[in-house]
XYZ file of C-alpha atoms in Angstrom:
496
model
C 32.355 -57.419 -36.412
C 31.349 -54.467 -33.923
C 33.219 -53.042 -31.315
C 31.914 -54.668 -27.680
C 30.612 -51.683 -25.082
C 33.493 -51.326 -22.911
C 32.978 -50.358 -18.971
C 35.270 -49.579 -16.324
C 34.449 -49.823 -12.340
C 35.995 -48.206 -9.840
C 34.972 -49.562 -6.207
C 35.040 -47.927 -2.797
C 34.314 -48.895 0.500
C 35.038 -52.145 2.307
C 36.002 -55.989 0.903
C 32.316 -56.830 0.232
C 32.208 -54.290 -1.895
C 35.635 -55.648 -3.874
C 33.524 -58.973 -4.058
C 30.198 -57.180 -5.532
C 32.341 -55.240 -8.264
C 33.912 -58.537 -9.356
C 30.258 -60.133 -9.760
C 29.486 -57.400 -11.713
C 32.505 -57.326 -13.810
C 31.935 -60.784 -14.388
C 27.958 -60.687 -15.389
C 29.330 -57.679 -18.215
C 32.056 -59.562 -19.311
C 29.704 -62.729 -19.897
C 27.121 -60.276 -21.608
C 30.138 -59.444 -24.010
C 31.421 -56.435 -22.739
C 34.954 -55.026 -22.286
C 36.465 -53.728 -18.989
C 39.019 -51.551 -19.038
C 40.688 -48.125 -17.019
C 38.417 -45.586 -16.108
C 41.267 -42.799 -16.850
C 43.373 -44.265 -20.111
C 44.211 -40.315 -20.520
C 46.585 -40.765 -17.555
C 48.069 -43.902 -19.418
C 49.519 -44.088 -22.543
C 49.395 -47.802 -22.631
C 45.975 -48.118 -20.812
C 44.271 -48.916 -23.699
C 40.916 -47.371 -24.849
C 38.245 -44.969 -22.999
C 35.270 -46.221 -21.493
C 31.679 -45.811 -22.851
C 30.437 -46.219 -18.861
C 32.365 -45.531 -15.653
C 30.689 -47.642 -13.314
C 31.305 -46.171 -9.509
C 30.578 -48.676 -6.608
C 30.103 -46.390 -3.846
C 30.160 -47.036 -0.102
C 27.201 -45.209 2.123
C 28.656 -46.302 5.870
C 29.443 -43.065 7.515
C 29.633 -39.749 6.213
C 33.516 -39.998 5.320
C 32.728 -43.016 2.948
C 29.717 -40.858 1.418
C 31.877 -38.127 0.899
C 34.520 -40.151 -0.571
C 31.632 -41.575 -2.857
C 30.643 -38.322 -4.076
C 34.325 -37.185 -4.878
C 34.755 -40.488 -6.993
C 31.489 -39.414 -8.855
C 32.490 -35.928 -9.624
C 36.036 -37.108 -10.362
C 34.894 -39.835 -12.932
C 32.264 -36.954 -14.029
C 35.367 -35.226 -15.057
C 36.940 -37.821 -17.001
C 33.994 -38.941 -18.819
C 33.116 -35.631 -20.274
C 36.627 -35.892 -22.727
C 35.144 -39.116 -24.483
C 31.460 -38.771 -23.599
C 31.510 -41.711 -21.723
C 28.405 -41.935 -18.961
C 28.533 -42.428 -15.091
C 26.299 -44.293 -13.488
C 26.602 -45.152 -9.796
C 25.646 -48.213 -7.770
C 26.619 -49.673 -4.340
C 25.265 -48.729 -1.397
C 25.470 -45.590 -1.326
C 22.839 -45.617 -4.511
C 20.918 -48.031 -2.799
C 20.230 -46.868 0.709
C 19.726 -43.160 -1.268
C 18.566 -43.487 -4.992
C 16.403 -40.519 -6.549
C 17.929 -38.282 -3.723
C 21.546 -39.136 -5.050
C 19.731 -38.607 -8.265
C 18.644 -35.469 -7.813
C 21.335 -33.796 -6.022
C 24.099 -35.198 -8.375
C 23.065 -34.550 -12.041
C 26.984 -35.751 -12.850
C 25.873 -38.944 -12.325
C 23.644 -40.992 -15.753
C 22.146 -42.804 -13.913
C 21.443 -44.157 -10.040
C 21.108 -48.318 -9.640
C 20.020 -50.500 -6.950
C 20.577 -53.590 -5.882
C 18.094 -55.037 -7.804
C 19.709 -54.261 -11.099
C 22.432 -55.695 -10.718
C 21.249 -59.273 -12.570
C 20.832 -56.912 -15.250
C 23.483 -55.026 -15.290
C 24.484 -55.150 -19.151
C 21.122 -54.393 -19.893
C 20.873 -51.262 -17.922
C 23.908 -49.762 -19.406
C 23.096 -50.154 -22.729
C 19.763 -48.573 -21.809
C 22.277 -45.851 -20.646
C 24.597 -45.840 -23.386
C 20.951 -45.994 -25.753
C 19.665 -42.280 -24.060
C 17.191 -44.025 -22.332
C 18.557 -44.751 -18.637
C 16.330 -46.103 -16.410
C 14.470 -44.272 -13.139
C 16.572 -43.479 -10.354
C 16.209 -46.764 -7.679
C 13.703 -45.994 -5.107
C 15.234 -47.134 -1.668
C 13.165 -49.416 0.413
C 14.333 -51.260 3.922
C 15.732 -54.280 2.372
C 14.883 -56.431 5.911
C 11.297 -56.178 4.502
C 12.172 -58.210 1.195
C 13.042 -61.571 2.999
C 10.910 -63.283 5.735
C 11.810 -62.312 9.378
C 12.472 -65.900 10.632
C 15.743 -67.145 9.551
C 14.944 -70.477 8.065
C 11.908 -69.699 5.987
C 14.934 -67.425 3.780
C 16.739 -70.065 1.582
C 13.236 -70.560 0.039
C 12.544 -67.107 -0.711
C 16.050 -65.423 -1.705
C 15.896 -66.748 -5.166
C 13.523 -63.527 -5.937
C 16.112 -61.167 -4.179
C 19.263 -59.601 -5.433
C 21.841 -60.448 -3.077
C 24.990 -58.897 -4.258
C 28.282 -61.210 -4.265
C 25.752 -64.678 -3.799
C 25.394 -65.172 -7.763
C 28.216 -67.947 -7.685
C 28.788 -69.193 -11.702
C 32.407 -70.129 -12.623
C 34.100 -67.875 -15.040
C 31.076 -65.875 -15.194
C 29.365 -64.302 -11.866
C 32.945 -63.538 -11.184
C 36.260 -61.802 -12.650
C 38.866 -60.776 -10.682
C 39.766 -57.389 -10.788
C 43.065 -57.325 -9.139
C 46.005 -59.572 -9.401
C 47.094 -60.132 -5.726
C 47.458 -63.500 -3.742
C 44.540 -63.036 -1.435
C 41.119 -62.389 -2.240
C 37.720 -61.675 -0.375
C 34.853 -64.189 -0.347
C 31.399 -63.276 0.123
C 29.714 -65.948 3.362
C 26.872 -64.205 3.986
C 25.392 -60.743 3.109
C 23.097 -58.667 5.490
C 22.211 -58.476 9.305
C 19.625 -59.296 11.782
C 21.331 -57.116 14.889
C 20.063 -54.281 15.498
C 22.457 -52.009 16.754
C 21.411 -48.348 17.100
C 24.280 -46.434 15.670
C 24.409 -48.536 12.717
C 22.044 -48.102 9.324
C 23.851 -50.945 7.091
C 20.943 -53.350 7.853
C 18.497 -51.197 6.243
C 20.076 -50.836 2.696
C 21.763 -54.965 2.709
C 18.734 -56.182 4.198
C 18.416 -59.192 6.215
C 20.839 -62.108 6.992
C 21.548 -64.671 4.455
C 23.901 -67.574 4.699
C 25.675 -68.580 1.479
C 25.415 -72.307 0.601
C 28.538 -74.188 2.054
C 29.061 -75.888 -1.454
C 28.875 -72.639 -2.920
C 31.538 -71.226 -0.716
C 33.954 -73.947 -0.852
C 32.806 -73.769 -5.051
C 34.077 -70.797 -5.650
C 37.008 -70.902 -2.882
C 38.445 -73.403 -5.339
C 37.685 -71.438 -8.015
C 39.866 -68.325 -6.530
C 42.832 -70.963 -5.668
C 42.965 -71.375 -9.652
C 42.940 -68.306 -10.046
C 46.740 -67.696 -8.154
C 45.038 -67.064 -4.671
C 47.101 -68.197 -1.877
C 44.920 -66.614 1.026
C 41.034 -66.413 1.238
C 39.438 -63.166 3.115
C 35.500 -64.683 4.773
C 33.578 -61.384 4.781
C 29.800 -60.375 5.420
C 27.914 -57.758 7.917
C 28.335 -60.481 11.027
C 29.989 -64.134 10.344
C 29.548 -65.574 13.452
C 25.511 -65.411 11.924
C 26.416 -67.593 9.503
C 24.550 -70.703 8.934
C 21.461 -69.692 11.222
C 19.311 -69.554 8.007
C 20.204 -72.829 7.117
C 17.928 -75.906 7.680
C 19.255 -77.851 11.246
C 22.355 -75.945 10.817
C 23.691 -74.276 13.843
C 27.339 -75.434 13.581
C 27.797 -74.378 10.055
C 30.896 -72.188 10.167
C 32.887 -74.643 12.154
C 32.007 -77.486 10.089
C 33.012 -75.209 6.846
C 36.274 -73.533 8.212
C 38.011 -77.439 8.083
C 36.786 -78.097 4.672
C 37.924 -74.726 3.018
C 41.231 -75.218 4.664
C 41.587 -78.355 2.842
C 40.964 -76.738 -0.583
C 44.023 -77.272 -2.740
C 45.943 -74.367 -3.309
C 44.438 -72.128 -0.721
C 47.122 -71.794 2.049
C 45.461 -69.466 4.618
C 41.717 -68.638 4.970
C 41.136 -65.812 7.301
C 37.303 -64.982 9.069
C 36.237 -61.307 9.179
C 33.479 -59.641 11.330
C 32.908 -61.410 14.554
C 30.275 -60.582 17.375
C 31.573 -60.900 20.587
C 29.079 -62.224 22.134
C 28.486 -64.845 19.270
C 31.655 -66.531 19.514
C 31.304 -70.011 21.300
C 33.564 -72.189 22.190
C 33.699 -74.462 19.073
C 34.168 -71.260 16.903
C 36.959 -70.023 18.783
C 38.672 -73.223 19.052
C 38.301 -74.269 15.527
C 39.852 -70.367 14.481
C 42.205 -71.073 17.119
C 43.938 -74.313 16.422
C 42.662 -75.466 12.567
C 45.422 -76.110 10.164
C 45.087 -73.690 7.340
C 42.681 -71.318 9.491
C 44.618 -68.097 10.314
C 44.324 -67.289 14.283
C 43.079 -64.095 14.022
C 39.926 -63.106 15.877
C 38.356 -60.146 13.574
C 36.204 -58.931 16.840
C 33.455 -55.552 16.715
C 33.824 -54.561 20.629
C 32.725 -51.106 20.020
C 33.000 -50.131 23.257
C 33.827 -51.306 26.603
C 31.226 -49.976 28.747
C 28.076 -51.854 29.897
C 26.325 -48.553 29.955
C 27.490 -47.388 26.548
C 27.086 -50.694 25.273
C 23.615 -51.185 26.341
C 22.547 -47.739 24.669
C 24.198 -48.855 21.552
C 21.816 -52.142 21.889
C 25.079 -54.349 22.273
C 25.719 -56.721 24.876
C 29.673 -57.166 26.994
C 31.410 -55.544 29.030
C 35.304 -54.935 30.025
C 35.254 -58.233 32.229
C 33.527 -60.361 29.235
C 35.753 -59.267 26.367
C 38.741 -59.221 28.414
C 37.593 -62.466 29.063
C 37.441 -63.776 25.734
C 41.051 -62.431 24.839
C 42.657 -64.413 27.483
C 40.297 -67.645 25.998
C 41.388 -66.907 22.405
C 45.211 -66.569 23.563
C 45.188 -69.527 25.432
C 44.615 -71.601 22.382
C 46.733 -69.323 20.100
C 48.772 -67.486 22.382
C 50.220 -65.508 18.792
C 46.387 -65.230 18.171
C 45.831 -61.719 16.392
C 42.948 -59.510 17.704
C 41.941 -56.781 15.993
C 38.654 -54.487 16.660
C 37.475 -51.100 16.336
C 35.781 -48.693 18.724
C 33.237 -45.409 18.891
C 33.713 -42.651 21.329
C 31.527 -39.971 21.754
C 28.490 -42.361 21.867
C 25.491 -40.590 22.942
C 25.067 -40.294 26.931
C 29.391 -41.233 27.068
C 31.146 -39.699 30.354
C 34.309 -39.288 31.724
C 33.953 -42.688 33.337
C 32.753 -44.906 30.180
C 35.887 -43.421 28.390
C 38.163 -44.422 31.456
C 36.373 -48.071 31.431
C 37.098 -48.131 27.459
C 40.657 -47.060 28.466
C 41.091 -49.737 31.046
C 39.914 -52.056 28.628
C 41.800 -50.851 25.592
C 45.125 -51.054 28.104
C 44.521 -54.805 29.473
C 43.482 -56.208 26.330
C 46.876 -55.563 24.281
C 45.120 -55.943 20.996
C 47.019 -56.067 17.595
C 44.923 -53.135 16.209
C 42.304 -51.005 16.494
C 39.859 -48.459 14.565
C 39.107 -45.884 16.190
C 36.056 -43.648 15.418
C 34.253 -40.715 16.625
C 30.383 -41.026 16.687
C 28.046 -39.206 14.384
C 24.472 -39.449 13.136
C 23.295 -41.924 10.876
C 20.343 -41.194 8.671
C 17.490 -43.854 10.244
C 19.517 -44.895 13.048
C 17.838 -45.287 16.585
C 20.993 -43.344 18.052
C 20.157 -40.297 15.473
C 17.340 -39.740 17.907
C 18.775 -39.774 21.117
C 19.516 -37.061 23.413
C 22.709 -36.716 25.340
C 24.643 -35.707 21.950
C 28.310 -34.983 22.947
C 29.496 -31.836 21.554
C 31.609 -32.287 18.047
C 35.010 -31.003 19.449
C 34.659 -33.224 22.462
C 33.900 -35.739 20.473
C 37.217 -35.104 18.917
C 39.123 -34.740 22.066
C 38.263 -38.147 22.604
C 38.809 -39.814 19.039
C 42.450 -37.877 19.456
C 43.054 -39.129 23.332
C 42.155 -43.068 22.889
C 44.315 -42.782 18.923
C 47.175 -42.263 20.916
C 46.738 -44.324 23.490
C 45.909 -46.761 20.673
C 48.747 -46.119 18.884
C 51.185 -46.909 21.755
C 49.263 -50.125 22.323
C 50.062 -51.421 19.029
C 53.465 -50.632 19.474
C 54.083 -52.349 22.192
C 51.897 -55.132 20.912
C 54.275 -55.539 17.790
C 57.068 -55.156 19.581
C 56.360 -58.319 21.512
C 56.578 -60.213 18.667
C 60.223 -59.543 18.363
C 61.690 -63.309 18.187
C 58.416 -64.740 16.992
C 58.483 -66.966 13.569
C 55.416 -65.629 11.014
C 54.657 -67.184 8.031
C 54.227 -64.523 5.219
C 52.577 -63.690 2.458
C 54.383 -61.294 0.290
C 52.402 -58.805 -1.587
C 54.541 -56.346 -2.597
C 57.991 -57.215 -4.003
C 60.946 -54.991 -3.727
C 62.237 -52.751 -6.382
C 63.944 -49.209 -6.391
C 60.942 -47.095 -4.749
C 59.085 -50.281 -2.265
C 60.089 -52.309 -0.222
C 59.338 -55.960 0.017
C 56.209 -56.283 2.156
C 53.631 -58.690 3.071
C 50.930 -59.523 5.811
C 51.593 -62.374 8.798
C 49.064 -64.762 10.285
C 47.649 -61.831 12.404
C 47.271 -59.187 9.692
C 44.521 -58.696 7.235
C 44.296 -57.113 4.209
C 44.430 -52.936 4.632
C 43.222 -52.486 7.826
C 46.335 -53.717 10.222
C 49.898 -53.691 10.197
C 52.160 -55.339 7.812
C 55.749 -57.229 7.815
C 58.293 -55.589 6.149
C 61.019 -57.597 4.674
C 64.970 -56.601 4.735
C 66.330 -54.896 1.680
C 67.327 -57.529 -0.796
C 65.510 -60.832 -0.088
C 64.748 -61.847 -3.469
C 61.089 -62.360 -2.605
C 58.319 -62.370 -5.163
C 54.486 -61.627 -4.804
C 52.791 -64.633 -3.886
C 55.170 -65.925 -1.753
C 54.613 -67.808 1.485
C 57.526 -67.256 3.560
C 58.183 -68.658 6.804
C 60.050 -65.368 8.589
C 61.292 -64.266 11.824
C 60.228 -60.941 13.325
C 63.900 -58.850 14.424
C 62.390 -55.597 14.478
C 59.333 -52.947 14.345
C 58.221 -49.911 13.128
C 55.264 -48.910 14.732
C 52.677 -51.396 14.270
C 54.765 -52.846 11.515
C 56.886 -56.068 11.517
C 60.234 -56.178 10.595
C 60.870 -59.502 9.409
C 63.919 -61.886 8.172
C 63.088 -64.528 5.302
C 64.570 -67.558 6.369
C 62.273 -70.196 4.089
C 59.592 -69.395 1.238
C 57.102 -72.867 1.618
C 55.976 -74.589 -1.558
C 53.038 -73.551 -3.369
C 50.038 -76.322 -2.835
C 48.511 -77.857 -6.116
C 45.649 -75.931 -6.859
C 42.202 -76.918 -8.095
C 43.509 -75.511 -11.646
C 46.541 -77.629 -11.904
C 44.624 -81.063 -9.723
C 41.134 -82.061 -11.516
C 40.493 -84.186 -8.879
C 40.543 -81.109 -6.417
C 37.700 -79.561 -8.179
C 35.076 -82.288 -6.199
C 35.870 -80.783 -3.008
C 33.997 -77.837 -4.145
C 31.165 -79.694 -5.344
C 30.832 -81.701 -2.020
């Protein structure tokens, strides 16, 4: 009997990218291959070397590329003690191919999107001496056609990574946590000037609802208590979709209704897409964490309007007070870029003004810079680099004291918990509330020697803070609901 090929990804970047690497672990694994650690040198019990170290690289902003390109060299490194053979893919290999190519030789080989179906295939092509060309890059909003609803028809001759839904196959998880990001959509229509991610994930496209809920069910078998929605803009979602213009807040009822799945939590909203029945079905549904996931960007009309973005300080401040007078425990997160092109002294102040009224649970903050085949790239009015940092530095601490304050109003509150870390000699017990997600807000940190263990859904009550951070008394974990797994009958919700 031979030995299966035996790969091991390592993934960077945001949660779609999580989602695409577990696609792709699952299309190797059905093609009979073998995952395991990239590094088993720095394990004794890690089990055996890889033949391919498959990086999924990130190609956002020039941090994430470099990050990329550091996770290249690094798994360079390791492969050259076994002769395994790196090959890179994610977006960073899409949006730059046979340039990546050329300017990394570490690297086996450079894959696109649309290799991804083939994925096994390719490697062994690798693994054979014969890799295949580098990808050539092409604007990906070209593939599908530009009106929305002629899309569904034609996507079936598209790679869409994180869309290929088959149970225990297009899919294996890759970590063993309680919560777990789910692909709605991929792509984007908007055209905002700073940003190049439409170019390299191409145009919107909804995920079928029965696919979502499909493999929402799936995920509950699978241990998952809380479900991440992520894609480039999910307020979008469903605009591609024959007579349906209400799609998310018909889905966001039925997914909370999945067995098993406690909490399902929407990512990436536009502002100025969120209508009413959105924002009251996030708001006040069962099951549907209150958390409003909102890209403000700025706070200026002026800046806004340069960035090709629509608001202002009176509109979003606007929609906060809407959202918390549903949900007045609502979280809001959002994150922000200073030292836009053309940004004075008085669009910062109006940012500042808005930052300070709004009271939001967190915020990214991020200093502008040129993106490769971004409108913006061209314009003039560039603000010098160390100004640019003056500002990133002054609204980060005026940030920073927000949150605080923010979190310390919470002091009294009740959360409900889920705990992701348990406690042992060198961690604490932590976990994330209703109005945390995953990595990119605060998190609730348990007293020394609750007893808690990952997975749990505790219902807690905040007594203190640290920083943006919760601290948090257990006072009851809930019961686990019956999962699709454990409940055959559950398993036709997914197929509804």
């Amino acid at each position: 009997m031979s030995t299966p090929r035996r790969a091991a990804l390592l993934t960077l970047g945001c949660a779609r990218n999580e989602v695409d690497s577990e696609e792709l672990a699952g299309r190797l694994v059905g093609s009979g291959w073998e995952l395991v650690e990239a590094d088993p040198g720095a394990d004794p019990d890690a089990g055996p070397a890889p033949d391919v170290i498959v990086v999924n690289t990130c190609g956002f902003v020039e941090q994430a590329k470099k990050d990329s390109i550091d996770t290249l060299l690094a798994a360079s490194d390791v492969a050259k003690a076994s002769g395994a053979k790196v090959v890179a893919v994610g977006c960073l290999a899409e949006r730059y191919g046979a340039e990546l190519a050329e300017s990394l030789p570490e690297a086996d080989a450079v894959l696109g999107f649309d290799a991804y179906p083939e994925l096994a295939e390719r490697l062994g092509d690798v693994l054979g001496g014969h890799a295949p060309a580098p990808h050539v890059p092409v604007d990906r909003r070209t593939l599908l056609p530009i009106s929305p609803v002629q899309r569904p028809a034609a996507v079936a001759d598209v790679a869409v990574p994180g869309h290929a839904w088959v149970p225990d196959l297009s899919r294996r998880r890759l970590e063993d946590r309680p919560f777990a990001p789910l692909k709605l959509a991929s792509g984007c229509d908007r055209r905002c000037a700073f940003c190049a991610i439409p170019s390299f994930r191409g145009a919107f496209v909804s995920r079928p609802p029965a696919d979502v809920l499909a493999e929402a069910a799936w995920l509950a078998g699978q241990g998952v208590r809380e479900v991440v929605l992520v894609s480039e803009n999910s307020t979008s979602y469903g605009k591609d979709l024959p007579g349906d213009t209400r799609a998310l807040v018909d889905l966001l009822p039925r997914m909370a209704a999945v067995p098993g799945i406690d909490r399902i939590r929407v990512s990436y909203l536009q502002p100025a897409e969120v209508r009413p029945d959105l924002l009251k079905v996030i708001a006040t549904t069962p099951g549907v964490a209150p958390y409003f996931d909102l890209s403000f960007q700025h706070a200026s009309p002026a800046v806004l309007r340069r960035m090709r973005r629509f608001g202002s300080r009176t509109d979003f401040l606007d929609l906060c007070e809407r959202i918390r007078a549903l949900a007045p425990e609502a979280g809001i997160r959002s994150n922000v870029i200073v030292g836009f092109p053309g940004e004075t002294e008085e669009d910062v102040a109006e940012l500042e003004a808005f930052l300070t009224g709004a009271r939001l649970d967190a915020v990214g903050v991020f200093g502008y810079s040129d993106e490769d085949g971004t409108e913006a790239a061209g314009y003039d009015g560039k603000v010098p680099a160390d100004e640019v940092a003056a500002r990133v530095s002054r609204i980060s601490a005026l940030v920073d004291e927000l949150m605080t304050q923010r979190a310390e109003d919470r002091i009294g509150t009740e959360v409900t918990v889920l705990v992701e870390q348990a406690e042992d000699d060198d961690f604490e017990c932590t976990g994330r509330a209703a109005h945390q997600a995953p990595e990119v807000d605060g998190e609730c940190v348990f007293e020394r020697g609750s007893g808690l263990e990952v997975g749990d859904l505790v219902r807690a009550v905040v007594v203190d803070t640290e920083g943006a951070d919760l601290v948090v008394s257990p006072r009851e974990i809930l019961p686990r609901a019956v999962s699709a797994a454990e409940d055959p009958a559950a398993a036709a919700l997914g197929r509804g």
